[in-house]
PDB file of C-alpha atoms in Angstrom:
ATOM      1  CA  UNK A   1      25.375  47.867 -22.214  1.00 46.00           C
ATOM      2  CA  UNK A   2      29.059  47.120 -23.527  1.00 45.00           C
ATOM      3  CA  UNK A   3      30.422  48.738 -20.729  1.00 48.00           C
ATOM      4  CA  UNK A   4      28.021  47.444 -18.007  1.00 50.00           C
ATOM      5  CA  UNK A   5      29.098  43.774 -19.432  1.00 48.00           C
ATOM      6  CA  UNK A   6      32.937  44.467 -18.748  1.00 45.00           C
ATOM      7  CA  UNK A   7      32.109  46.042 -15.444  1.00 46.00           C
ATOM      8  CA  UNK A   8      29.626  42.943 -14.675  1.00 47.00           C
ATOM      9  CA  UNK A   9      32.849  40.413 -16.250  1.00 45.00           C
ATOM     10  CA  UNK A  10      35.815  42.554 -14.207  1.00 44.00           C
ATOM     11  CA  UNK A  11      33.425  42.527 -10.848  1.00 44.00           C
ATOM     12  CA  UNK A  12      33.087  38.909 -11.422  1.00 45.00           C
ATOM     13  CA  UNK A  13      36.901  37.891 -12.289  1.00 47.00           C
ATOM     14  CA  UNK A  14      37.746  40.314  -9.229  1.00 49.00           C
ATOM     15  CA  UNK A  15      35.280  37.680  -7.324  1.00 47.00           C
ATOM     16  CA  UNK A  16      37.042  34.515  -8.138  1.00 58.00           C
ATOM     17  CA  UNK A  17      40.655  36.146  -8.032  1.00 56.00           C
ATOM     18  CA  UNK A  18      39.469  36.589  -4.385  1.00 55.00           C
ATOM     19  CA  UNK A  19      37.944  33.685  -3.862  1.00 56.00           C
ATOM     20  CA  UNK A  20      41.222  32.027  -5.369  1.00 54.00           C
ATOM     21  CA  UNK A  21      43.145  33.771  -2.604  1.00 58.00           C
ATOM     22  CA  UNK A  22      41.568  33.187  -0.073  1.00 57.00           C
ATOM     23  CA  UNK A  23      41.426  29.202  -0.732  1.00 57.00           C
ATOM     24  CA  UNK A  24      45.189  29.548  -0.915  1.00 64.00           C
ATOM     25  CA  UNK A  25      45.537  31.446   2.516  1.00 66.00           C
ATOM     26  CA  UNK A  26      43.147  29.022   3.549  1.00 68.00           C
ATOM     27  CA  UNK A  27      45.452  26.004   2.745  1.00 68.00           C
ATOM     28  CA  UNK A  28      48.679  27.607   3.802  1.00 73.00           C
ATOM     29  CA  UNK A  29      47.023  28.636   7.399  1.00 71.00           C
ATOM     30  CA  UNK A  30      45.880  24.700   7.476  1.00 73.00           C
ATOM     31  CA  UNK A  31      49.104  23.635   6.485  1.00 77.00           C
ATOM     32  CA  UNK A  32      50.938  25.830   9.152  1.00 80.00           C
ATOM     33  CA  UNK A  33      48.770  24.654  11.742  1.00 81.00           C
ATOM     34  CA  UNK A  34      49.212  20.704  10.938  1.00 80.00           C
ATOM     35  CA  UNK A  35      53.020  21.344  11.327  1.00 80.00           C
ATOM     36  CA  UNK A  36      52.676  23.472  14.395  1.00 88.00           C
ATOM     37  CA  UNK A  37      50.669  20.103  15.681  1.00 84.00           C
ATOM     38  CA  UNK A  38      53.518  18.074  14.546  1.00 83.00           C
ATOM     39  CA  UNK A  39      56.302  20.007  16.625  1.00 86.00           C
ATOM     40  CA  UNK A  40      53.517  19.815  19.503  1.00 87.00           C
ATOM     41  CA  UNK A  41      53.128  15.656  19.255  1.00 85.00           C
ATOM     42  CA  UNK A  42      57.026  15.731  19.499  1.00 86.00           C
ATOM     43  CA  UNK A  43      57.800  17.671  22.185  1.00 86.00           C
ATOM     44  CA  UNK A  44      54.924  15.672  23.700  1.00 83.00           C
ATOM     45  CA  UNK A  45      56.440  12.375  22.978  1.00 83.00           C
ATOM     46  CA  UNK A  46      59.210  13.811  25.976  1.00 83.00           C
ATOM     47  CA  UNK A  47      56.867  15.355  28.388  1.00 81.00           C
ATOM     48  CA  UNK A  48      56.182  13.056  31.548  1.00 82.00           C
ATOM     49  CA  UNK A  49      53.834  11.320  32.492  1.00 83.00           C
ATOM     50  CA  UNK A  50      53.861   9.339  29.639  1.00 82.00           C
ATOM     51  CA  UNK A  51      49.964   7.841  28.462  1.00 85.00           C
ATOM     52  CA  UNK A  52      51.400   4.404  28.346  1.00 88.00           C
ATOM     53  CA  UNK A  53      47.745   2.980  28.909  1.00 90.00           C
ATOM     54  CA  UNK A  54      45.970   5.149  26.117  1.00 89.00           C
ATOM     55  CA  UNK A  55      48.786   4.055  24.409  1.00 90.00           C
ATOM     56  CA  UNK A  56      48.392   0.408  24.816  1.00 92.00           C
ATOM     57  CA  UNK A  57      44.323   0.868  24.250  1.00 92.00           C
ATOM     58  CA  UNK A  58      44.822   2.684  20.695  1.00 89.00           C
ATOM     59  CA  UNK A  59      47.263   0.562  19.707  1.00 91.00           C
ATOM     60  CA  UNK A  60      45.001  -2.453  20.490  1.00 92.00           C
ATOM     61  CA  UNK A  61      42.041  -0.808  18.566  1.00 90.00           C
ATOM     62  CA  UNK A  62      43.955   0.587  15.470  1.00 89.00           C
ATOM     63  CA  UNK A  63      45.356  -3.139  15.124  1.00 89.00           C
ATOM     64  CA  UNK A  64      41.729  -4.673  15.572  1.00 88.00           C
ATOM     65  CA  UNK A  65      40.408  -2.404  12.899  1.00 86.00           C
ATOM     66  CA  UNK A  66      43.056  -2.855  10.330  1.00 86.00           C
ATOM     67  CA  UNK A  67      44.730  -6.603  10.716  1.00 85.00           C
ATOM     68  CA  UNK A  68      41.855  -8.517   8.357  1.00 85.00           C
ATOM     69  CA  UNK A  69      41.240  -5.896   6.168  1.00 84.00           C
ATOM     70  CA  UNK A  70      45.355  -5.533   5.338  1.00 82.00           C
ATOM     71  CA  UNK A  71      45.341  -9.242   5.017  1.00 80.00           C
ATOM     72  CA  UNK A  72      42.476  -9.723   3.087  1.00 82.00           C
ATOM     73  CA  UNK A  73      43.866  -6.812   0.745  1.00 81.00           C
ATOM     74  CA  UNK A  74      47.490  -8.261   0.791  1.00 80.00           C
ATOM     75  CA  UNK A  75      46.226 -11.841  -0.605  1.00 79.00           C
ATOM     76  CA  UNK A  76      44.843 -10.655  -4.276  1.00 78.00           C
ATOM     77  CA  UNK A  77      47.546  -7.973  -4.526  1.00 75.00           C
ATOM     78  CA  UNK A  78      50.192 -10.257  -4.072  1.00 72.00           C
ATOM     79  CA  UNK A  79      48.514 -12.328  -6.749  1.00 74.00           C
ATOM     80  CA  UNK A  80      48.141  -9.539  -9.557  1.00 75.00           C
ATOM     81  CA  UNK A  81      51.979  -8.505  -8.757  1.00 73.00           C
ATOM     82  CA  UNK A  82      53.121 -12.193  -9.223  1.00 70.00           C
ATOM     83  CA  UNK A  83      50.809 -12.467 -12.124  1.00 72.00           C
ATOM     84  CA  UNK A  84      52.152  -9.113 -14.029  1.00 72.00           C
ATOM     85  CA  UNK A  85      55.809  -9.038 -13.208  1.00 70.00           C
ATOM     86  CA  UNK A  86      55.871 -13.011 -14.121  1.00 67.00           C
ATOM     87  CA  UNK A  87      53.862 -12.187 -17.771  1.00 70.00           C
ATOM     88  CA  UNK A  88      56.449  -9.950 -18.372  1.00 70.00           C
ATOM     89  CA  UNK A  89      59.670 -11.698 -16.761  1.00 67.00           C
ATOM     90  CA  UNK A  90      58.603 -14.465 -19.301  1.00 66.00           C
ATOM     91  CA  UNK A  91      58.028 -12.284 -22.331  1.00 68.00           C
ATOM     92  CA  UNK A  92      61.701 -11.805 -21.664  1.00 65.00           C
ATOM     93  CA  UNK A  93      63.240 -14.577 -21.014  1.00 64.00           C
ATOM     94  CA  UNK A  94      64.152 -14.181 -17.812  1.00 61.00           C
ATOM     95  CA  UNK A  95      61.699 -16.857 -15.742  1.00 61.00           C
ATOM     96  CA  UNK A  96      64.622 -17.574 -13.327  1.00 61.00           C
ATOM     97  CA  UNK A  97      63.774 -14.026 -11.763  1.00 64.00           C
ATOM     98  CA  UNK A  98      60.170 -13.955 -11.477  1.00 64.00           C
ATOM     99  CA  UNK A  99      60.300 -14.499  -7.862  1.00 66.00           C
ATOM    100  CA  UNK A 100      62.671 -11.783  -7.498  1.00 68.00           C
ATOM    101  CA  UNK A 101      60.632  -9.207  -9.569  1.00 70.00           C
ATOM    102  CA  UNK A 102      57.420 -10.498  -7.072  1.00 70.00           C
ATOM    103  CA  UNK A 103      59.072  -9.974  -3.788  1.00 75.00           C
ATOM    104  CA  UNK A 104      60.895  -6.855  -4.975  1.00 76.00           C
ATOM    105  CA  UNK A 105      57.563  -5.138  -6.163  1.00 77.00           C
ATOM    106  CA  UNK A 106      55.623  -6.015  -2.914  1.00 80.00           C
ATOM    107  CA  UNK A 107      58.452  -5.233  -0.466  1.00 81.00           C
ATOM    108  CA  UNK A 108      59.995  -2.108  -1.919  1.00 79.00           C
ATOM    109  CA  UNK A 109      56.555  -0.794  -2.938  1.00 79.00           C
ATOM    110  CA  UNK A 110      53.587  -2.975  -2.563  1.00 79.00           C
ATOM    111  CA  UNK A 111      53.420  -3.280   1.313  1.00 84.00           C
ATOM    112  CA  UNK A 112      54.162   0.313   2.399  1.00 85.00           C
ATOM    113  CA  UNK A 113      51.102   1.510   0.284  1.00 83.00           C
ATOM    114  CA  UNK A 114      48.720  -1.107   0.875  1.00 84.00           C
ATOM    115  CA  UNK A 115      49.318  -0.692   4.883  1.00 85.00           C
ATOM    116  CA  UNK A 116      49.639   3.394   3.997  1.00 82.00           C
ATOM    117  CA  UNK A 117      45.522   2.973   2.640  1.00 84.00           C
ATOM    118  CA  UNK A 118      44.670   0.740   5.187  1.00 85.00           C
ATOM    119  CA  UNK A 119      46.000   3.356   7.909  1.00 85.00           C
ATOM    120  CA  UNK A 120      44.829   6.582   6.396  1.00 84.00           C
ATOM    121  CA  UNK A 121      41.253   5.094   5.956  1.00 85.00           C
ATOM    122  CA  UNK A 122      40.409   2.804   8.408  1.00 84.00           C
ATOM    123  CA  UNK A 123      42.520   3.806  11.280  1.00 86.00           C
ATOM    124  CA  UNK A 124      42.953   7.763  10.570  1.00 87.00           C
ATOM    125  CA  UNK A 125      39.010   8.019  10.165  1.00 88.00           C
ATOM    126  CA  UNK A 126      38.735   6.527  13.959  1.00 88.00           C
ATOM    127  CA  UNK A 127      41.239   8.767  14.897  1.00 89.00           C
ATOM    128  CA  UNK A 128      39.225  11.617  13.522  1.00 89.00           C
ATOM    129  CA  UNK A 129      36.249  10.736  14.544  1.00 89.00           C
ATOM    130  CA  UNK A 130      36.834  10.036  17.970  1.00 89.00           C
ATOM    131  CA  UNK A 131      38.623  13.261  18.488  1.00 89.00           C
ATOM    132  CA  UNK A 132      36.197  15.170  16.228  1.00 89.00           C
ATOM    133  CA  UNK A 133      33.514  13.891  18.622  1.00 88.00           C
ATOM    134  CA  UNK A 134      35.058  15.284  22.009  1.00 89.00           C
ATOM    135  CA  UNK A 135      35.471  18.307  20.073  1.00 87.00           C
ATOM    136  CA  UNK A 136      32.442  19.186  19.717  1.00 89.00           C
ATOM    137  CA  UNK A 137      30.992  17.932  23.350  1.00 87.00           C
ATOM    138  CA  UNK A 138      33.899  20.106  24.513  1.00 87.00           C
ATOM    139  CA  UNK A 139      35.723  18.095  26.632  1.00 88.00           C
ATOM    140  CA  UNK A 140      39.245  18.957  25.040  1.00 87.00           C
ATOM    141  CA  UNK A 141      38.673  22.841  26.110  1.00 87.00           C
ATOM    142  CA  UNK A 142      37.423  20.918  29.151  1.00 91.00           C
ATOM    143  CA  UNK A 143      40.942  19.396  29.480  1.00 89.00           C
ATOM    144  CA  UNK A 144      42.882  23.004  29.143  1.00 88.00           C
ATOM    145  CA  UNK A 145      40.643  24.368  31.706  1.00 90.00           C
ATOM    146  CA  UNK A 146      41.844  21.934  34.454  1.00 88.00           C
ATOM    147  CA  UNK A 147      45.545  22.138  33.223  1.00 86.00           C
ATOM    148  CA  UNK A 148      45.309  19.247  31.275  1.00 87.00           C
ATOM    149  CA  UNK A 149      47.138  19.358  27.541  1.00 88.00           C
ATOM    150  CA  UNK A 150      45.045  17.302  24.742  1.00 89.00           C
ATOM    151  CA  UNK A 151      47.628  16.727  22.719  1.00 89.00           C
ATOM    152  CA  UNK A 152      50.273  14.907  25.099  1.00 89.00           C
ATOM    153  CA  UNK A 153      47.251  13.237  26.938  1.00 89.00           C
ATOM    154  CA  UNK A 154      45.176  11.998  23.565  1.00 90.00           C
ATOM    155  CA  UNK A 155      46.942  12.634  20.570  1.00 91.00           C
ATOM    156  CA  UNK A 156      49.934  11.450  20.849  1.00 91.00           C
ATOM    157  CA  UNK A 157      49.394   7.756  22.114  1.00 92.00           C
ATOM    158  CA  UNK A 158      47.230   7.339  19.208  1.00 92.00           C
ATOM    159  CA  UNK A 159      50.022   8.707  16.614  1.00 92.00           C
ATOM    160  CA  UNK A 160      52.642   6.567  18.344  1.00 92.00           C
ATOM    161  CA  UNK A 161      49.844   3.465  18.247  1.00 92.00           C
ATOM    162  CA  UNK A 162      49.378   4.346  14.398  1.00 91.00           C
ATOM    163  CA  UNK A 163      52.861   4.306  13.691  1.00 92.00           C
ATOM    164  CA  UNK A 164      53.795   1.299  15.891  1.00 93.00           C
ATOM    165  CA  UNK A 165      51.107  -0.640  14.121  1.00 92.00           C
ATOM    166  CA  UNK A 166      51.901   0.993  10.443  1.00 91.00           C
ATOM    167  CA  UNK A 167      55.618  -1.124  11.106  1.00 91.00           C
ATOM    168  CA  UNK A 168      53.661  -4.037  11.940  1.00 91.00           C
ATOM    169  CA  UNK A 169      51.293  -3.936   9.170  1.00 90.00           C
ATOM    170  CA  UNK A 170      53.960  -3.285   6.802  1.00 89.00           C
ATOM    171  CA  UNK A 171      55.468  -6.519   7.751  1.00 88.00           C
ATOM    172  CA  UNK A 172      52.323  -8.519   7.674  1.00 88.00           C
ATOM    173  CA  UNK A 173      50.962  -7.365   4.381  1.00 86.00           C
ATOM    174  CA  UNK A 174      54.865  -8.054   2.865  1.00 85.00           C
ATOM    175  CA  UNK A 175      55.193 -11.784   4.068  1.00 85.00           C
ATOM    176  CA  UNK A 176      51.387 -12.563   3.087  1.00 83.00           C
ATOM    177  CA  UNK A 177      51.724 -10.597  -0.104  1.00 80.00           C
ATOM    178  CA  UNK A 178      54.707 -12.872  -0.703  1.00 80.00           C
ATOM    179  CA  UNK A 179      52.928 -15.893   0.166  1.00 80.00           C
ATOM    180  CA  UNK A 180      49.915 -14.640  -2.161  1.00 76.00           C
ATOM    181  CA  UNK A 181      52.071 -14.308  -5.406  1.00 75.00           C
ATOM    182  CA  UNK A 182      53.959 -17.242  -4.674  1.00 75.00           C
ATOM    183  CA  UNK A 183      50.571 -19.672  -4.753  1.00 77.00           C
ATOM    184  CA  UNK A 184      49.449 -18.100  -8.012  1.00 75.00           C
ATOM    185  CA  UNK A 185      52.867 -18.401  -9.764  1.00 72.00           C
ATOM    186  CA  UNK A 186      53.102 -21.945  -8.651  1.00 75.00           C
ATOM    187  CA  UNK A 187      49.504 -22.746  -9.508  1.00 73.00           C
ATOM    188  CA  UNK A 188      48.495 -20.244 -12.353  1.00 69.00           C
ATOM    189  CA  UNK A 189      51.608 -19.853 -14.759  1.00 66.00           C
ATOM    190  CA  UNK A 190      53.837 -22.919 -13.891  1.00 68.00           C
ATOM    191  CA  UNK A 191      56.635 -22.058 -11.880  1.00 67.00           C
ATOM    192  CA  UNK A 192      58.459 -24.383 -10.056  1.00 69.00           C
ATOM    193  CA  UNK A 193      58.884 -24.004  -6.000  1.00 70.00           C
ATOM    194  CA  UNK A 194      62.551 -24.516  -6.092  1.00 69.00           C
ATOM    195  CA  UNK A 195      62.834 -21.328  -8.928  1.00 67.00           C
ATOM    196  CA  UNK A 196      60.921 -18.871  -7.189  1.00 70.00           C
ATOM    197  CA  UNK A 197      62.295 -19.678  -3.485  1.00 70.00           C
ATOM    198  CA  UNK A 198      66.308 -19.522  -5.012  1.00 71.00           C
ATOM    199  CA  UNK A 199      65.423 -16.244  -7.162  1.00 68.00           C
ATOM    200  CA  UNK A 200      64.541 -14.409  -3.619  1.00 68.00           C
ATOM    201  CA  UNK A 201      67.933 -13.026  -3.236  1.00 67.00           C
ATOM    202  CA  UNK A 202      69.036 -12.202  -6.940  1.00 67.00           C
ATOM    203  CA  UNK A 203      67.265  -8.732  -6.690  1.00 69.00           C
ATOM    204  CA  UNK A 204      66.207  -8.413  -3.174  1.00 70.00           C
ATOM    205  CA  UNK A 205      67.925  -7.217  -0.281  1.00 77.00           C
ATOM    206  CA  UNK A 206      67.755  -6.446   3.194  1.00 80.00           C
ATOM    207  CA  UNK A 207      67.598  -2.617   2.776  1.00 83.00           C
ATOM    208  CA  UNK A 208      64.548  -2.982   0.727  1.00 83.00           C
ATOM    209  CA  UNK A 209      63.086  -4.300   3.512  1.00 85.00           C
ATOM    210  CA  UNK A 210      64.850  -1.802   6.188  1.00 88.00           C
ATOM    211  CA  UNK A 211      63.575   0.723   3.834  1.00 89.00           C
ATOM    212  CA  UNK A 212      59.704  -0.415   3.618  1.00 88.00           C
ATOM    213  CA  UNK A 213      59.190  -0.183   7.475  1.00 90.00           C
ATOM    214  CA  UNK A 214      61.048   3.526   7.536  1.00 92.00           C
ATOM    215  CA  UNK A 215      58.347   4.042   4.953  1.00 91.00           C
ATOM    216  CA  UNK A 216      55.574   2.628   7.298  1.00 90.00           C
ATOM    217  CA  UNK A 217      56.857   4.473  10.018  1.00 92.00           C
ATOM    218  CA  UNK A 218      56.289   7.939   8.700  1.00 92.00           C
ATOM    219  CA  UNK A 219      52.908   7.249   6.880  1.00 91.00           C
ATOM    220  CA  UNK A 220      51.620   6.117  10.338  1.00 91.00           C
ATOM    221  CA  UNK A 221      52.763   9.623  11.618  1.00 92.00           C
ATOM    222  CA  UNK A 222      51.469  11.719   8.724  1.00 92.00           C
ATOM    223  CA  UNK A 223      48.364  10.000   9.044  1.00 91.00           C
ATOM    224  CA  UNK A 224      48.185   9.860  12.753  1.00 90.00           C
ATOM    225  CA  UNK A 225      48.967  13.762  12.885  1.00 91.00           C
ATOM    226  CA  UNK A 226      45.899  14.471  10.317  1.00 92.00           C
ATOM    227  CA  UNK A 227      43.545  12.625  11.019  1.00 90.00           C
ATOM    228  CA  UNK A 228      44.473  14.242  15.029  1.00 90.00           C
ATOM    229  CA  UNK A 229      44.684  17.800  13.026  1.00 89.00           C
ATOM    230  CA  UNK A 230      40.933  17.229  11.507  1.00 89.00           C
ATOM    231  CA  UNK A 231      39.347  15.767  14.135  1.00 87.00           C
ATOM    232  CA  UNK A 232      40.275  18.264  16.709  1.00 88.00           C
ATOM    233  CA  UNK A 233      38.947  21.333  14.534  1.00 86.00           C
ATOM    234  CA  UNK A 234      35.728  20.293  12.647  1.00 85.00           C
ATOM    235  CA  UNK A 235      33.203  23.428  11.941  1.00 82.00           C
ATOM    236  CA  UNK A 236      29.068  22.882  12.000  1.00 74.00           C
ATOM    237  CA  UNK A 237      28.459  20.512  14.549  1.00 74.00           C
ATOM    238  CA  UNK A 238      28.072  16.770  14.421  1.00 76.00           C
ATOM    239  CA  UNK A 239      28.069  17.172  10.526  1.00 81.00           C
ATOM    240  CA  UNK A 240      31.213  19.048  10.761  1.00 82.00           C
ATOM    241  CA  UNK A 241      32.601  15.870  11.996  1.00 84.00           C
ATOM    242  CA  UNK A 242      31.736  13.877   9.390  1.00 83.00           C
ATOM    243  CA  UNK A 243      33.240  16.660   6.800  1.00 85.00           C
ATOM    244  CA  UNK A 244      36.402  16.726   8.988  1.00 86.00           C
ATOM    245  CA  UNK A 245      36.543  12.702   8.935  1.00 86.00           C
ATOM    246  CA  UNK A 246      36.054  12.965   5.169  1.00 88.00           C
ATOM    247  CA  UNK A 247      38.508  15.639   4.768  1.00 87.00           C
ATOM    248  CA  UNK A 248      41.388  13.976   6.632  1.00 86.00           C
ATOM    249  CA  UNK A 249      41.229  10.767   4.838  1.00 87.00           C
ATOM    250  CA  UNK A 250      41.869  12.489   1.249  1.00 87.00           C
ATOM    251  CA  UNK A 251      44.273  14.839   2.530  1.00 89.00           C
ATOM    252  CA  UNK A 252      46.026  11.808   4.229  1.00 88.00           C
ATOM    253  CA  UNK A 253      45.955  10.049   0.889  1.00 88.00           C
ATOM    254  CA  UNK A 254      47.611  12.868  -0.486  1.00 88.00           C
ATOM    255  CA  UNK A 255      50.426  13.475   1.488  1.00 90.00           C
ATOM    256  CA  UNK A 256      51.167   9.661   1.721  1.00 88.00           C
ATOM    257  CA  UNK A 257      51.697   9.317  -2.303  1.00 87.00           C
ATOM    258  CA  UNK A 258      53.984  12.459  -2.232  1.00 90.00           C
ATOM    259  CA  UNK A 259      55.687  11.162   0.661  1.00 91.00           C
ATOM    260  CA  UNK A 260      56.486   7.781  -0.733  1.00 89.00           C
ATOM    261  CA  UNK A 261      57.390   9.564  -4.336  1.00 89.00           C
ATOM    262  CA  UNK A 262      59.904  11.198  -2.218  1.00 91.00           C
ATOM    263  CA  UNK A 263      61.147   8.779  -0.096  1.00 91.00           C
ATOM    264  CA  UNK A 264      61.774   6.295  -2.617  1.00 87.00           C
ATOM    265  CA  UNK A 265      63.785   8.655  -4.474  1.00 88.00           C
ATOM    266  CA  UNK A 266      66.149   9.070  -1.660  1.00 90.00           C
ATOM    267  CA  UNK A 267      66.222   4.948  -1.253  1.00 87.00           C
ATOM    268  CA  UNK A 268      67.228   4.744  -5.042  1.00 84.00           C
ATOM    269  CA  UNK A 269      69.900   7.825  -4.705  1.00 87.00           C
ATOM    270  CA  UNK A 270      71.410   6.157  -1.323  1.00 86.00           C
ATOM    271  CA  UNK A 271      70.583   2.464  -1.956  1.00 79.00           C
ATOM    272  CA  UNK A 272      72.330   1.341  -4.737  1.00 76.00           C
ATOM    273  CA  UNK A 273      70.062  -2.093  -6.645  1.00 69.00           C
ATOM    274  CA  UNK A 274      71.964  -5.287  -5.703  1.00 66.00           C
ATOM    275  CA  UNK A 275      74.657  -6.596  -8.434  1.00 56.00           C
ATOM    276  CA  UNK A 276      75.082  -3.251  -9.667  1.00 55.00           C
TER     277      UNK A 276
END
């Protein structure tokens, strides 16, 4: 019995080891194959003709589906910024800066995630979807058939319109989180307009600024190439779409985090912080 356990126990570990493998083949094949459509989407940003009207279409509809939501997300974080960096700008003495610390946080930081999200979720799921959907009905091996190539006719106006609009988000969200945390420290812990307006450029610079839009440029490609990468291979049908749609959106959240982890360590290497 002894021995049939460790048999039963070895067969079993020898299962999962597998198993374990194979996940990791699994995610290094899926990895490999986003990249390869990554090198595709640029060479297909210089192939002629260009889509300039699928272009213009996506980047009208990724704009329609994320302008409110980014503004209506921009107003209260702007607030709890203001509110937390002036708390602790005051348990230091140092009220003079507390517009500084606000417009700081939301520019350098803030903005590029909050418009990162708001791309991934609401503009990568489209994405997705829509490409998960002509997937599955067959029209992109439709496309190859007649000598068409799906990713310079569909994919990439839609990462280009992701990314163009992931700039323009980023701006949007910055000057209304701005506005946000400069109502709340006027009205909620008694600053003074003239304080928080002149405190702008103790901290703040331009290259923040510079370096928040290279920021929203990039997540707008990540997420533009995933979302394209999911929705163009779903498995099972119509509920494969919805996995793939799922699946993108996480992944997407993933690789944005890491992305800005590393991007902002480059800023802070190359960048050095104003008055030092």
């Amino acid at each position: 019995m002894a021995e049939g356990s460790a048999q039963q126990s070895q067969t079993a570990s020898g299962l999962s080891a597998a198993d374990v493998g194979g996940g990791a083949r699994t995610a290094v094949g899926a990895a490999g194959s986003v990249f390869r459509l990554f090198v595709e989407v640029i060479r297909g940003l210089f192939k002629r003709p260009f889509q300039f009207r699928e272009f213009i279409d996506q980047t009208w509809f990724i704009a329609s589906v994320t302008i409110l939501p980014s503004a209506f997300v921009a107003i209260p974080f702007g607030a709890v910024v203001a509110m937390q960096t002036g708390s602790l700008v005051q348990q230091l003495g140092a009220e003079a800066y507390t517009g500084a610390t606000g417009v700081l946080a939301v520019v350098q930081q803030g903005a590029p995630l909050v418009t990162s999200l708001l791309i991934a979720g609401a503009a990568g799921s489209a994405v997705a979807a829509d490409l998960g959907a002509r997937t599955i009905r067959e029209e992109l091996d439709a496309m190859r058939v007649l000598g068409i190539d799906p990713v310079q006719r569909l994919v990439v106006p839609r990462v280009l319109g992701m990314m163009l609009v992931a700039v323009l988000l980023n701006g949007l969200v910055s000057i209304v989180g701005i506005a946000g945390g400069y109502v709340f420290n006027i009205m909620l812990q008694g600053g003074t307009p003239g304080a928080y307006l002149m405190s702008f450029g103790a901290l703040a610079q331009l290259a923040d600024f510079v370096m928040a839009s290279i920021k929203a440029l990039v997540f707008g490609l990540i997420a533009g190439v995933v979302a394209a990468y999911c929705g163009m291979n779903p498995k099972g049908g119509p509920k494969g779409v919805g996995d793939a749609v799922n699946l993108g959106v996480v992944v997407t959240f993933l690789l944005l985090f890491f992305a800005n982890l590393i991007l902002t360590a480059m800023y802070l290497q190359i960048v050095p912080p104003k008055g030092s």
